Amino acid sequence: MKFLICFSALSIVGSCATLSYKEKIQNIKDGISIEQPEKIVHYANTITSTELKQHLYQFASHEFQGRGLGTVGQKRAANYLKDYYISQDISSPLANSVYFQHIPKNVLGIDQDGSENVIAYIEGSEKPDEVIVVSAHLDHKGIDEEGNIFYGADDDGSGTVALLEMAQAFNLAKKDGLGPKRSILFLHLTAEEAGLQGSRYYVNNPVFPLEKTVSNLNIDMIGRVDRSHEDNPNYVYIIGADRLSKELHYISEEVNNTFYNLDLDYKYNDENDNNRYYFRSDHYNFASHNIPVIFYFNGEHEDYHQISDTPDKINYPLLEKRTRLIFATAWQLANQETRLKLDD
Ligand SMILES: [Zn+2]
């Protein structure tokens, strides 16, 4: 009898705990309401495969020589980004027309005269001190000993041009009086290929205080299809979204379900996954400071880190769709009433 009483008491405690977790999740889901859905669609539609392609054929061209850290080609790439933001009338949070966050050569351990992150932003209309960071790395592997260029069209030209188009879309909205309530930082990171050094430098020298940094949406390779999705290219891998904020995970899902219906693949989000992608691109430096992140990724393919990663192999309609999804997610994070919450 005694045994039985204990057993039933235990089972009641057990079911209560389960219910309250379920309730918590339901509360999070119920609390999400998509902000200005027609406006999201309108401005997301200004992100086009044609413009993404035009940018990428430049950014992954021989002119930028594979964007090796600290090289002439990488400097040209940084200047290309800076000139773009100036041409679009999108400012820098650093100082007037200073778009480069210089990283000294001794920090990077290179001979050349250091390198730079390229930073632009759109100031929030209501909560300008809170910021959503959207990032992609601008550097790649440069040129090999035989003079072959690593074009890095997917890695990470695809993420880079996604940022350019998203910035333009947010800026158009702002000109129409519909700018984001929180600020949005467009962060082009250097030295990712040399051990995530650009993002490490940024979090050690942040433009906005890290406690005011709401989230980091990091893009590293979103223009291709990996082998396991050849029959279903309508996908993107989502990594890290639920690790620090369940709300971020459900926002990401709700935005996708509302607008784009991509297959959000969580295979690499498994904490036991051997690839450990969660630790392998720039978002990790934000996550390690307790900032919720999403890493958007298409998986590896036969041209990954090869000289054959060229812009002709990019699936531009898919790049467009994935970019629009990330834009819509950033819009939601920037405009929703309450700031994204960390889990207890
Ligand atoms: Zn990369």
mmCIF file of C-alpha atoms and ligand atoms in Angstrom:
data_model
loop_
_atom_site.group_PDB
_atom_site.id
_atom_site.type_symbol
_atom_site.label_atom_id
_atom_site.label_comp_id
_atom_site.label_asym_id
_atom_site.label_seq_id
_atom_site.Cartn_x
_atom_site.Cartn_y
_atom_site.Cartn_z
ATOM 1 C CA MET A 1 0.000 0.000 0.000
ATOM 2 C CA LYS A 2 2.719 2.397 1.036
ATOM 3 C CA PHE A 3 4.591 1.579 -2.120
ATOM 4 C CA LEU A 4 1.501 2.214 -4.175
ATOM 5 C CA ILE A 5 0.900 5.631 -2.575
ATOM 6 C CA CYS A 6 4.461 6.698 -3.302
ATOM 7 C CA PHE A 7 4.129 5.485 -6.838
ATOM 8 C CA SER A 8 0.936 7.408 -7.524
ATOM 9 C CA ALA A 9 2.327 10.547 -5.869
ATOM 10 C CA LEU A 10 5.364 10.298 -8.093
ATOM 11 C CA SER A 11 3.306 9.863 -11.184
ATOM 12 C CA ILE A 12 1.223 12.937 -10.316
ATOM 13 C CA VAL A 13 4.372 15.050 -9.831
ATOM 14 C CA GLY A 14 5.716 13.685 -13.080
ATOM 15 C CA SER A 15 2.648 14.551 -15.109
ATOM 16 C CA CYS A 16 2.370 18.028 -13.521
ATOM 17 C CA ALA A 17 5.956 18.800 -14.490
ATOM 18 C CA THR A 18 5.328 17.608 -18.037
ATOM 19 C CA LEU A 19 2.179 19.680 -18.301
ATOM 20 C CA SER A 20 3.850 22.831 -17.068
ATOM 21 C CA TYR A 21 6.622 22.490 -19.656
ATOM 22 C CA LYS A 22 3.977 21.998 -22.318
ATOM 23 C CA GLU A 23 2.126 25.035 -21.005
ATOM 24 C CA LYS A 24 5.304 27.074 -21.107
ATOM 25 C CA ILE A 25 5.870 26.165 -24.735
ATOM 26 C CA GLN A 26 2.231 26.864 -25.570
ATOM 27 C CA ASN A 27 2.518 30.278 -23.910
ATOM 28 C CA ILE A 28 5.569 31.067 -25.996
ATOM 29 C CA LYS A 29 3.766 30.010 -29.172
ATOM 30 C CA ASP A 30 0.628 31.955 -28.249
ATOM 31 C CA GLY A 31 2.717 35.050 -27.568
ATOM 32 C CA ILE A 32 4.059 35.214 -31.126
ATOM 33 C CA SER A 33 2.123 37.388 -33.507
ATOM 34 C CA ILE A 34 3.596 38.213 -36.865
ATOM 35 C CA GLU A 35 4.104 41.949 -37.235
ATOM 36 C CA GLN A 36 2.703 43.612 -40.407
ATOM 37 C CA PRO A 37 2.572 40.483 -42.599
ATOM 38 C CA GLU A 38 1.581 42.320 -45.813
ATOM 39 C CA LYS A 39 4.458 44.759 -45.318
ATOM 40 C CA ILE A 40 6.887 41.911 -44.792
ATOM 41 C CA VAL A 41 5.811 40.356 -48.074
ATOM 42 C CA HIS A 42 5.987 43.677 -49.889
ATOM 43 C CA TYR A 43 9.543 44.481 -48.829
ATOM 44 C CA ALA A 44 10.760 40.886 -48.967
ATOM 45 C CA ASN A 45 9.697 40.868 -52.614
ATOM 46 C CA THR A 46 12.231 43.612 -53.345
ATOM 47 C CA ILE A 47 14.891 40.947 -52.669
ATOM 48 C CA THR A 48 15.292 39.380 -56.099
ATOM 49 C CA SER A 49 17.321 36.579 -57.613
ATOM 50 C CA THR A 50 18.369 38.986 -60.385
ATOM 51 C CA GLU A 51 20.011 41.420 -57.982
ATOM 52 C CA LEU A 52 21.495 38.672 -55.829
ATOM 53 C CA LYS A 53 23.046 37.224 -58.975
ATOM 54 C CA GLN A 54 24.441 40.547 -60.155
ATOM 55 C CA HIS A 55 26.147 41.089 -56.808
ATOM 56 C CA LEU A 56 27.451 37.557 -56.554
ATOM 57 C CA TYR A 57 29.008 37.535 -60.036
ATOM 58 C CA GLN A 58 30.999 40.581 -58.889
ATOM 59 C CA PHE A 59 31.782 39.449 -55.381
ATOM 60 C CA ALA A 60 32.950 35.984 -56.472
ATOM 61 C CA SER A 61 34.818 37.237 -59.552
ATOM 62 C CA HIS A 62 38.557 37.012 -60.298
ATOM 63 C CA GLU A 63 38.825 40.701 -59.366
ATOM 64 C CA PHE A 64 38.515 39.826 -55.672
ATOM 65 C CA GLN A 65 41.038 36.978 -55.966
ATOM 66 C CA GLY A 66 39.327 34.661 -53.531
ATOM 67 C CA ARG A 67 39.252 37.304 -50.763
ATOM 68 C CA GLY A 68 42.184 35.839 -48.844
ATOM 69 C CA LEU A 69 42.629 37.435 -45.420
ATOM 70 C CA GLY A 70 44.499 40.738 -45.617
ATOM 71 C CA THR A 71 45.166 40.490 -49.371
ATOM 72 C CA VAL A 72 44.462 43.016 -52.111
ATOM 73 C CA GLY A 73 41.460 40.946 -53.176
ATOM 74 C CA GLN A 74 39.969 40.968 -49.685
ATOM 75 C CA LYS A 75 40.461 44.749 -49.471
ATOM 76 C CA ARG A 76 38.672 45.136 -52.795
ATOM 77 C CA ALA A 77 35.788 43.071 -51.434
ATOM 78 C CA ALA A 78 35.590 45.232 -48.307
ATOM 79 C CA ASN A 79 35.575 48.364 -50.445
ATOM 80 C CA TYR A 80 32.861 46.899 -52.664
ATOM 81 C CA LEU A 81 30.624 46.488 -49.612
ATOM 82 C CA LYS A 82 31.415 49.948 -48.300
ATOM 83 C CA ASP A 83 30.726 51.560 -51.687
ATOM 84 C CA TYR A 84 27.431 49.703 -51.888
ATOM 85 C CA TYR A 85 26.221 51.038 -48.534
ATOM 86 C CA ILE A 86 27.266 54.563 -49.495
ATOM 87 C CA SER A 87 25.434 54.256 -52.824
ATOM 88 C CA GLN A 88 22.294 53.080 -50.999
ATOM 89 C CA ASP A 89 22.517 55.856 -48.439
ATOM 90 C CA ILE A 90 22.769 53.307 -45.619
ATOM 91 C CA SER A 91 24.943 54.629 -42.836
ATOM 92 C CA SER A 92 27.533 53.172 -40.497
ATOM 93 C CA PRO A 93 27.114 53.104 -36.707
ATOM 94 C CA LEU A 94 30.860 53.715 -36.282
ATOM 95 C CA ALA A 95 31.159 57.238 -37.607
ATOM 96 C CA ASN A 96 30.243 59.156 -40.718
ATOM 97 C CA SER A 97 31.380 57.113 -43.716
ATOM 98 C CA VAL A 98 33.635 54.907 -41.545
ATOM 99 C CA TYR A 99 32.395 51.422 -42.417
ATOM 100 C CA PHE A 100 35.516 49.482 -41.453
ATOM 101 C CA GLN A 101 36.231 48.048 -38.033
ATOM 102 C CA HIS A 102 39.979 47.633 -38.400
ATOM 103 C CA ILE A 103 41.587 44.554 -36.868
ATOM 104 C CA PRO A 104 45.341 44.921 -36.306
ATOM 105 C CA LYS A 105 47.717 42.415 -37.889
ATOM 106 C CA ASN A 106 49.097 41.267 -34.525
ATOM 107 C CA VAL A 107 45.596 40.198 -33.467
ATOM 108 C CA LEU A 108 45.164 38.220 -36.679
ATOM 109 C CA GLY A 109 48.707 36.893 -36.831
ATOM 110 C CA ILE A 110 49.278 37.914 -40.455
ATOM 111 C CA ASP A 111 51.993 39.884 -42.222
ATOM 112 C CA GLN A 112 49.725 42.229 -44.115
ATOM 113 C CA ASP A 113 48.365 45.432 -42.663
ATOM 114 C CA GLY A 114 45.515 43.787 -40.767
ATOM 115 C CA SER A 115 41.982 43.357 -42.008
ATOM 116 C CA GLU A 116 38.528 44.718 -41.388
ATOM 117 C CA ASN A 117 34.944 43.865 -40.586
ATOM 118 C CA VAL A 118 32.543 45.961 -42.659
ATOM 119 C CA ILE A 119 29.594 47.353 -40.721
ATOM 120 C CA ALA A 120 26.441 49.193 -41.760
ATOM 121 C CA TYR A 121 23.165 49.705 -39.948
ATOM 122 C CA ILE A 122 19.632 50.947 -40.004
ATOM 123 C CA GLU A 123 18.737 52.790 -36.858
ATOM 124 C CA GLY A 124 15.634 51.640 -35.023
ATOM 125 C CA SER A 125 12.749 54.094 -34.859
ATOM 126 C CA GLU A 126 11.561 53.233 -31.328
ATOM 127 C CA LYS A 127 14.263 51.229 -29.572
ATOM 128 C CA PRO A 128 17.436 52.271 -31.390
ATOM 129 C CA ASP A 129 19.736 50.963 -28.658
ATOM 130 C CA GLU A 130 18.503 47.368 -29.089
ATOM 131 C CA VAL A 131 20.016 45.631 -32.108
ATOM 132 C CA ILE A 132 19.538 42.584 -34.290
ATOM 133 C CA VAL A 133 22.839 41.530 -35.876
ATOM 134 C CA VAL A 134 22.651 39.929 -39.316
ATOM 135 C CA SER A 135 26.043 38.552 -40.336
ATOM 136 C CA ALA A 136 28.012 36.792 -43.065
ATOM 137 C CA HIS A 137 31.759 36.465 -43.595
ATOM 138 C CA LEU A 138 33.428 38.379 -46.406
ATOM 139 C CA ASP A 139 36.758 36.524 -46.516
ATOM 140 C CA HIS A 140 37.584 33.226 -48.203
ATOM 141 C CA LYS A 141 40.615 31.100 -49.047
ATOM 142 C CA GLY A 142 42.342 33.354 -51.585
ATOM 143 C CA ILE A 143 44.657 31.847 -54.220
ATOM 144 C CA ASP A 144 46.572 28.566 -54.058
ATOM 145 C CA GLU A 145 50.253 28.033 -54.906
ATOM 146 C CA GLU A 146 49.455 27.313 -58.545
ATOM 147 C CA GLY A 147 47.528 30.550 -58.863
ATOM 148 C CA ASN A 148 44.041 29.037 -58.760
ATOM 149 C CA ILE A 149 41.389 31.289 -57.257
ATOM 150 C CA PHE A 150 39.013 30.048 -54.577
ATOM 151 C CA TYR A 151 35.963 32.037 -55.678
ATOM 152 C CA GLY A 152 33.848 31.196 -52.645
ATOM 153 C CA ALA A 153 30.551 31.921 -54.382
ATOM 154 C CA ASP A 154 28.549 29.881 -51.915
ATOM 155 C CA ASP A 155 31.088 30.265 -49.087
ATOM 156 C CA ASP A 156 30.220 32.930 -48.273
ATOM 157 C CA GLY A 157 29.396 35.066 -51.263
ATOM 158 C CA SER A 158 25.823 33.827 -50.918
ATOM 159 C CA GLY A 159 25.488 35.129 -47.347
ATOM 160 C CA THR A 160 27.230 38.368 -48.242
ATOM 161 C CA VAL A 161 24.882 39.273 -51.082
ATOM 162 C CA ALA A 162 21.902 38.229 -48.940
ATOM 163 C CA LEU A 163 22.944 40.922 -46.452
ATOM 164 C CA LEU A 164 23.198 43.540 -49.196
ATOM 165 C CA GLU A 165 19.683 42.801 -50.431
ATOM 166 C CA MET A 166 18.205 42.686 -46.925
ATOM 167 C CA ALA A 167 19.777 46.029 -46.069
ATOM 168 C CA GLN A 168 18.268 47.531 -49.200
ATOM 169 C CA ALA A 169 14.824 46.138 -48.334
ATOM 170 C CA PHE A 170 14.912 47.493 -44.764
ATOM 171 C CA ASN A 171 16.111 50.818 -46.098
ATOM 172 C CA LEU A 172 13.238 51.021 -48.579
ATOM 173 C CA ALA A 173 10.819 50.331 -45.722
ATOM 174 C CA LYS A 174 12.459 53.069 -43.675
ATOM 175 C CA LYS A 175 12.088 55.564 -46.511
ATOM 176 C CA ASP A 176 8.377 54.706 -46.553
ATOM 177 C CA GLY A 177 8.118 55.394 -42.825
ATOM 178 C CA LEU A 178 8.130 51.687 -41.943
ATOM 179 C CA GLY A 179 11.675 51.299 -40.692
ATOM 180 C CA PRO A 180 12.445 48.687 -38.026
ATOM 181 C CA LYS A 181 11.673 49.623 -34.399
ATOM 182 C CA ARG A 182 14.936 48.112 -33.195
ATOM 183 C CA SER A 183 18.208 48.729 -35.014
ATOM 184 C CA ILE A 184 19.570 46.244 -37.513
ATOM 185 C CA LEU A 185 23.306 45.791 -37.895
ATOM 186 C CA PHE A 186 24.691 44.362 -41.140
ATOM 187 C CA LEU A 187 27.952 42.780 -40.095
ATOM 188 C CA HIS A 188 30.358 41.515 -42.780
ATOM 189 C CA LEU A 189 32.981 39.578 -40.880
ATOM 190 C CA THR A 190 36.565 39.011 -41.894
ATOM 191 C CA ALA A 191 38.884 36.132 -40.894
ATOM 192 C CA GLU A 192 36.150 33.533 -40.535
ATOM 193 C CA GLU A 193 38.233 31.072 -42.517
ATOM 194 C CA ALA A 194 41.125 31.788 -40.142
ATOM 195 C CA GLY A 195 39.254 30.624 -37.038
ATOM 196 C CA LEU A 196 36.243 32.943 -36.596
ATOM 197 C CA GLN A 197 38.582 35.790 -35.688
ATOM 198 C CA GLY A 198 36.508 38.652 -37.129
ATOM 199 C CA SER A 199 33.491 37.758 -35.026
ATOM 200 C CA ARG A 200 35.656 37.186 -31.946
ATOM 201 C CA TYR A 201 37.117 40.653 -32.429
ATOM 202 C CA TYR A 202 33.628 42.096 -32.849
ATOM 203 C CA VAL A 203 32.215 40.589 -29.634
ATOM 204 C CA ASN A 204 35.297 41.827 -27.765
ATOM 205 C CA ASN A 205 34.837 45.282 -29.310
ATOM 206 C CA PRO A 206 31.100 45.503 -29.981
ATOM 207 C CA VAL A 207 29.543 48.563 -31.589
ATOM 208 C CA PHE A 208 26.363 48.027 -29.569
ATOM 209 C CA PRO A 209 26.773 46.613 -26.036
ATOM 210 C CA LEU A 210 26.318 42.835 -26.050
ATOM 211 C CA GLU A 211 23.520 43.090 -23.458
ATOM 212 C CA LYS A 212 21.612 45.192 -25.987
ATOM 213 C CA THR A 213 22.234 42.671 -28.757
ATOM 214 C CA VAL A 214 18.933 40.832 -29.137
ATOM 215 C CA SER A 215 19.956 38.114 -31.567
ATOM 216 C CA ASN A 216 22.445 37.146 -34.269
ATOM 217 C CA LEU A 217 21.208 35.677 -37.540
ATOM 218 C CA ASN A 218 24.323 34.307 -39.217
ATOM 219 C CA ILE A 219 24.405 33.157 -42.817
ATOM 220 C CA ASP A 220 27.186 30.960 -44.127
ATOM 221 C CA MET A 221 26.372 29.178 -47.428
ATOM 222 C CA ILE A 222 22.734 29.419 -48.560
ATOM 223 C CA GLY A 223 23.030 29.262 -52.358
ATOM 224 C CA ARG A 224 23.400 25.546 -53.005
ATOM 225 C CA VAL A 225 21.737 22.173 -52.475
ATOM 226 C CA ASP A 226 23.514 19.308 -50.719
ATOM 227 C CA ARG A 227 23.394 15.685 -51.799
ATOM 228 C CA SER A 228 20.678 14.625 -49.384
ATOM 229 C CA HIS A 229 18.266 17.265 -50.743
ATOM 230 C CA GLU A 230 18.742 16.778 -54.470
ATOM 231 C CA ASP A 231 15.122 15.609 -54.696
ATOM 232 C CA ASN A 232 13.789 18.289 -52.340
ATOM 233 C CA PRO A 233 15.750 21.514 -52.714
ATOM 234 C CA ASN A 234 13.114 23.530 -50.835
ATOM 235 C CA TYR A 235 15.023 23.474 -47.539
ATOM 236 C CA VAL A 236 17.547 25.147 -45.305
ATOM 237 C CA TYR A 237 19.388 23.806 -42.270
ATOM 238 C CA ILE A 238 18.570 25.661 -39.059
ATOM 239 C CA ILE A 239 21.208 25.347 -36.368
ATOM 240 C CA GLY A 240 21.189 26.741 -32.838
ATOM 241 C CA ALA A 241 17.778 28.440 -32.832
ATOM 242 C CA ASP A 242 16.470 26.610 -29.744
ATOM 243 C CA ARG A 243 19.623 26.495 -27.653
ATOM 244 C CA LEU A 244 19.274 29.777 -25.761
ATOM 245 C CA SER A 245 15.754 30.944 -26.572
ATOM 246 C CA LYS A 246 12.828 28.650 -27.346
ATOM 247 C CA GLU A 247 10.993 31.788 -28.415
ATOM 248 C CA LEU A 248 13.523 32.298 -31.209
ATOM 249 C CA HIS A 249 12.955 28.760 -32.437
ATOM 250 C CA TYR A 250 9.182 29.225 -32.564
ATOM 251 C CA ILE A 251 9.454 32.665 -34.177
ATOM 252 C CA SER A 252 11.653 31.138 -36.865
ATOM 253 C CA GLU A 253 9.081 28.399 -37.460
ATOM 254 C CA GLU A 254 6.082 30.733 -37.384
ATOM 255 C CA VAL A 255 7.647 33.136 -39.894
ATOM 256 C CA ASN A 256 8.486 30.246 -42.193
ATOM 257 C CA ASN A 257 5.023 28.684 -41.898
ATOM 258 C CA THR A 258 3.368 32.026 -42.562
ATOM 259 C CA PHE A 259 5.353 33.006 -45.638
ATOM 260 C CA TYR A 260 7.754 30.529 -47.192
ATOM 261 C CA ASN A 261 7.197 26.906 -46.214
ATOM 262 C CA LEU A 262 10.777 25.863 -46.616
ATOM 263 C CA ASP A 263 11.614 22.528 -45.065
ATOM 264 C CA LEU A 264 13.545 23.638 -41.959
ATOM 265 C CA ASP A 265 15.989 20.813 -41.485
ATOM 266 C CA TYR A 266 17.248 20.332 -37.909
ATOM 267 C CA LYS A 267 19.563 17.426 -38.637
ATOM 268 C CA TYR A 268 22.696 19.406 -37.765
ATOM 269 C CA ASN A 269 21.099 20.992 -34.728
ATOM 270 C CA ASP A 270 21.495 17.693 -32.895
ATOM 271 C CA GLU A 271 23.924 18.310 -30.039
ATOM 272 C CA ASN A 272 25.565 14.970 -30.769
ATOM 273 C CA ASP A 273 26.112 15.685 -34.451
ATOM 274 C CA ASN A 274 29.732 14.943 -35.323
ATOM 275 C CA ASN A 275 30.076 17.891 -37.673
ATOM 276 C CA ARG A 276 29.659 20.341 -34.776
ATOM 277 C CA TYR A 277 28.503 23.117 -37.106
ATOM 278 C CA TYR A 278 27.103 25.041 -34.143
ATOM 279 C CA PHE A 279 30.694 25.788 -33.182
ATOM 280 C CA ARG A 280 32.043 26.339 -36.687
ATOM 281 C CA SER A 281 30.848 29.670 -37.975
ATOM 282 C CA ASP A 282 30.688 33.213 -36.631
ATOM 283 C CA HIS A 283 27.401 32.920 -34.735
ATOM 284 C CA TYR A 284 29.179 30.847 -32.106
ATOM 285 C CA ASN A 285 31.038 33.890 -30.794
ATOM 286 C CA PHE A 286 27.648 35.509 -30.135
ATOM 287 C CA ALA A 287 26.128 32.358 -28.634
ATOM 288 C CA SER A 288 29.070 32.003 -26.262
ATOM 289 C CA HIS A 289 28.076 35.436 -24.900
ATOM 290 C CA ASN A 290 24.542 34.190 -24.290
ATOM 291 C CA ILE A 291 23.069 35.906 -27.352
ATOM 292 C CA PRO A 292 20.473 33.733 -29.135
ATOM 293 C CA VAL A 293 21.536 32.821 -32.674
ATOM 294 C CA ILE A 294 20.296 31.131 -35.796
ATOM 295 C CA PHE A 295 22.817 29.706 -38.231
ATOM 296 C CA TYR A 296 21.411 29.339 -41.778
ATOM 297 C CA PHE A 297 23.278 26.799 -43.876
ATOM 298 C CA ASN A 298 22.760 24.638 -46.970
ATOM 299 C CA GLY A 299 25.174 21.869 -45.975
ATOM 300 C CA GLU A 300 28.371 20.862 -47.699
ATOM 301 C CA HIS A 301 28.631 19.898 -51.361
ATOM 302 C CA GLU A 302 31.326 18.701 -53.765
ATOM 303 C CA ASP A 303 32.594 22.272 -54.354
ATOM 304 C CA TYR A 304 32.888 23.147 -50.662
ATOM 305 C CA HIS A 305 36.318 24.753 -50.102
ATOM 306 C CA GLN A 306 37.292 23.932 -53.704
ATOM 307 C CA ILE A 307 38.264 26.287 -56.533
ATOM 308 C CA SER A 308 35.053 25.102 -58.232
ATOM 309 C CA ASP A 309 32.743 27.004 -55.802
ATOM 310 C CA THR A 310 31.718 29.415 -58.574
ATOM 311 C CA PRO A 311 28.678 31.685 -59.084
ATOM 312 C CA ASP A 312 27.289 29.730 -62.057
ATOM 313 C CA LYS A 313 26.491 26.832 -59.699
ATOM 314 C CA ILE A 314 24.280 28.850 -57.363
ATOM 315 C CA ASN A 315 20.536 28.180 -57.313
ATOM 316 C CA TYR A 316 19.397 31.815 -57.439
ATOM 317 C CA PRO A 317 15.641 31.324 -56.937
ATOM 318 C CA LEU A 318 16.451 29.272 -53.844
ATOM 319 C CA LEU A 319 18.942 31.868 -52.620
ATOM 320 C CA GLU A 320 16.183 34.452 -53.051
ATOM 321 C CA LYS A 321 13.686 32.424 -51.036
ATOM 322 C CA ARG A 322 16.090 31.716 -48.198
ATOM 323 C CA THR A 323 17.125 35.379 -48.073
ATOM 324 C CA ARG A 324 13.491 36.438 -47.875
ATOM 325 C CA LEU A 325 12.928 34.033 -44.977
ATOM 326 C CA ILE A 326 15.849 35.517 -43.050
ATOM 327 C CA PHE A 327 14.667 39.042 -43.865
ATOM 328 C CA ALA A 328 11.178 38.237 -42.539
ATOM 329 C CA THR A 329 12.645 36.718 -39.367
ATOM 330 C CA ALA A 330 14.812 39.792 -38.783
ATOM 331 C CA TRP A 331 11.772 42.017 -39.399
ATOM 332 C CA GLN A 332 9.821 40.136 -36.749
ATOM 333 C CA LEU A 333 12.654 40.310 -34.189
ATOM 334 C CA ALA A 334 13.125 44.014 -34.826
ATOM 335 C CA ASN A 335 9.445 44.952 -34.693
ATOM 336 C CA GLN A 336 7.745 42.703 -32.170
ATOM 337 C CA GLU A 337 6.454 44.439 -29.047
ATOM 338 C CA THR A 338 8.653 42.728 -26.459
ATOM 339 C CA ARG A 339 12.315 41.925 -26.840
ATOM 340 C CA LEU A 340 13.167 38.302 -27.581
ATOM 341 C CA LYS A 341 13.525 36.425 -24.310
ATOM 342 C CA LEU A 342 16.239 34.074 -23.174
ATOM 343 C CA ASP A 343 15.079 30.816 -21.618
ATOM 344 C CA ASP A 344 15.051 30.710 -17.795
HETATM 345 ZN ZN ZN B 1 31.941 29.957 -44.670
#
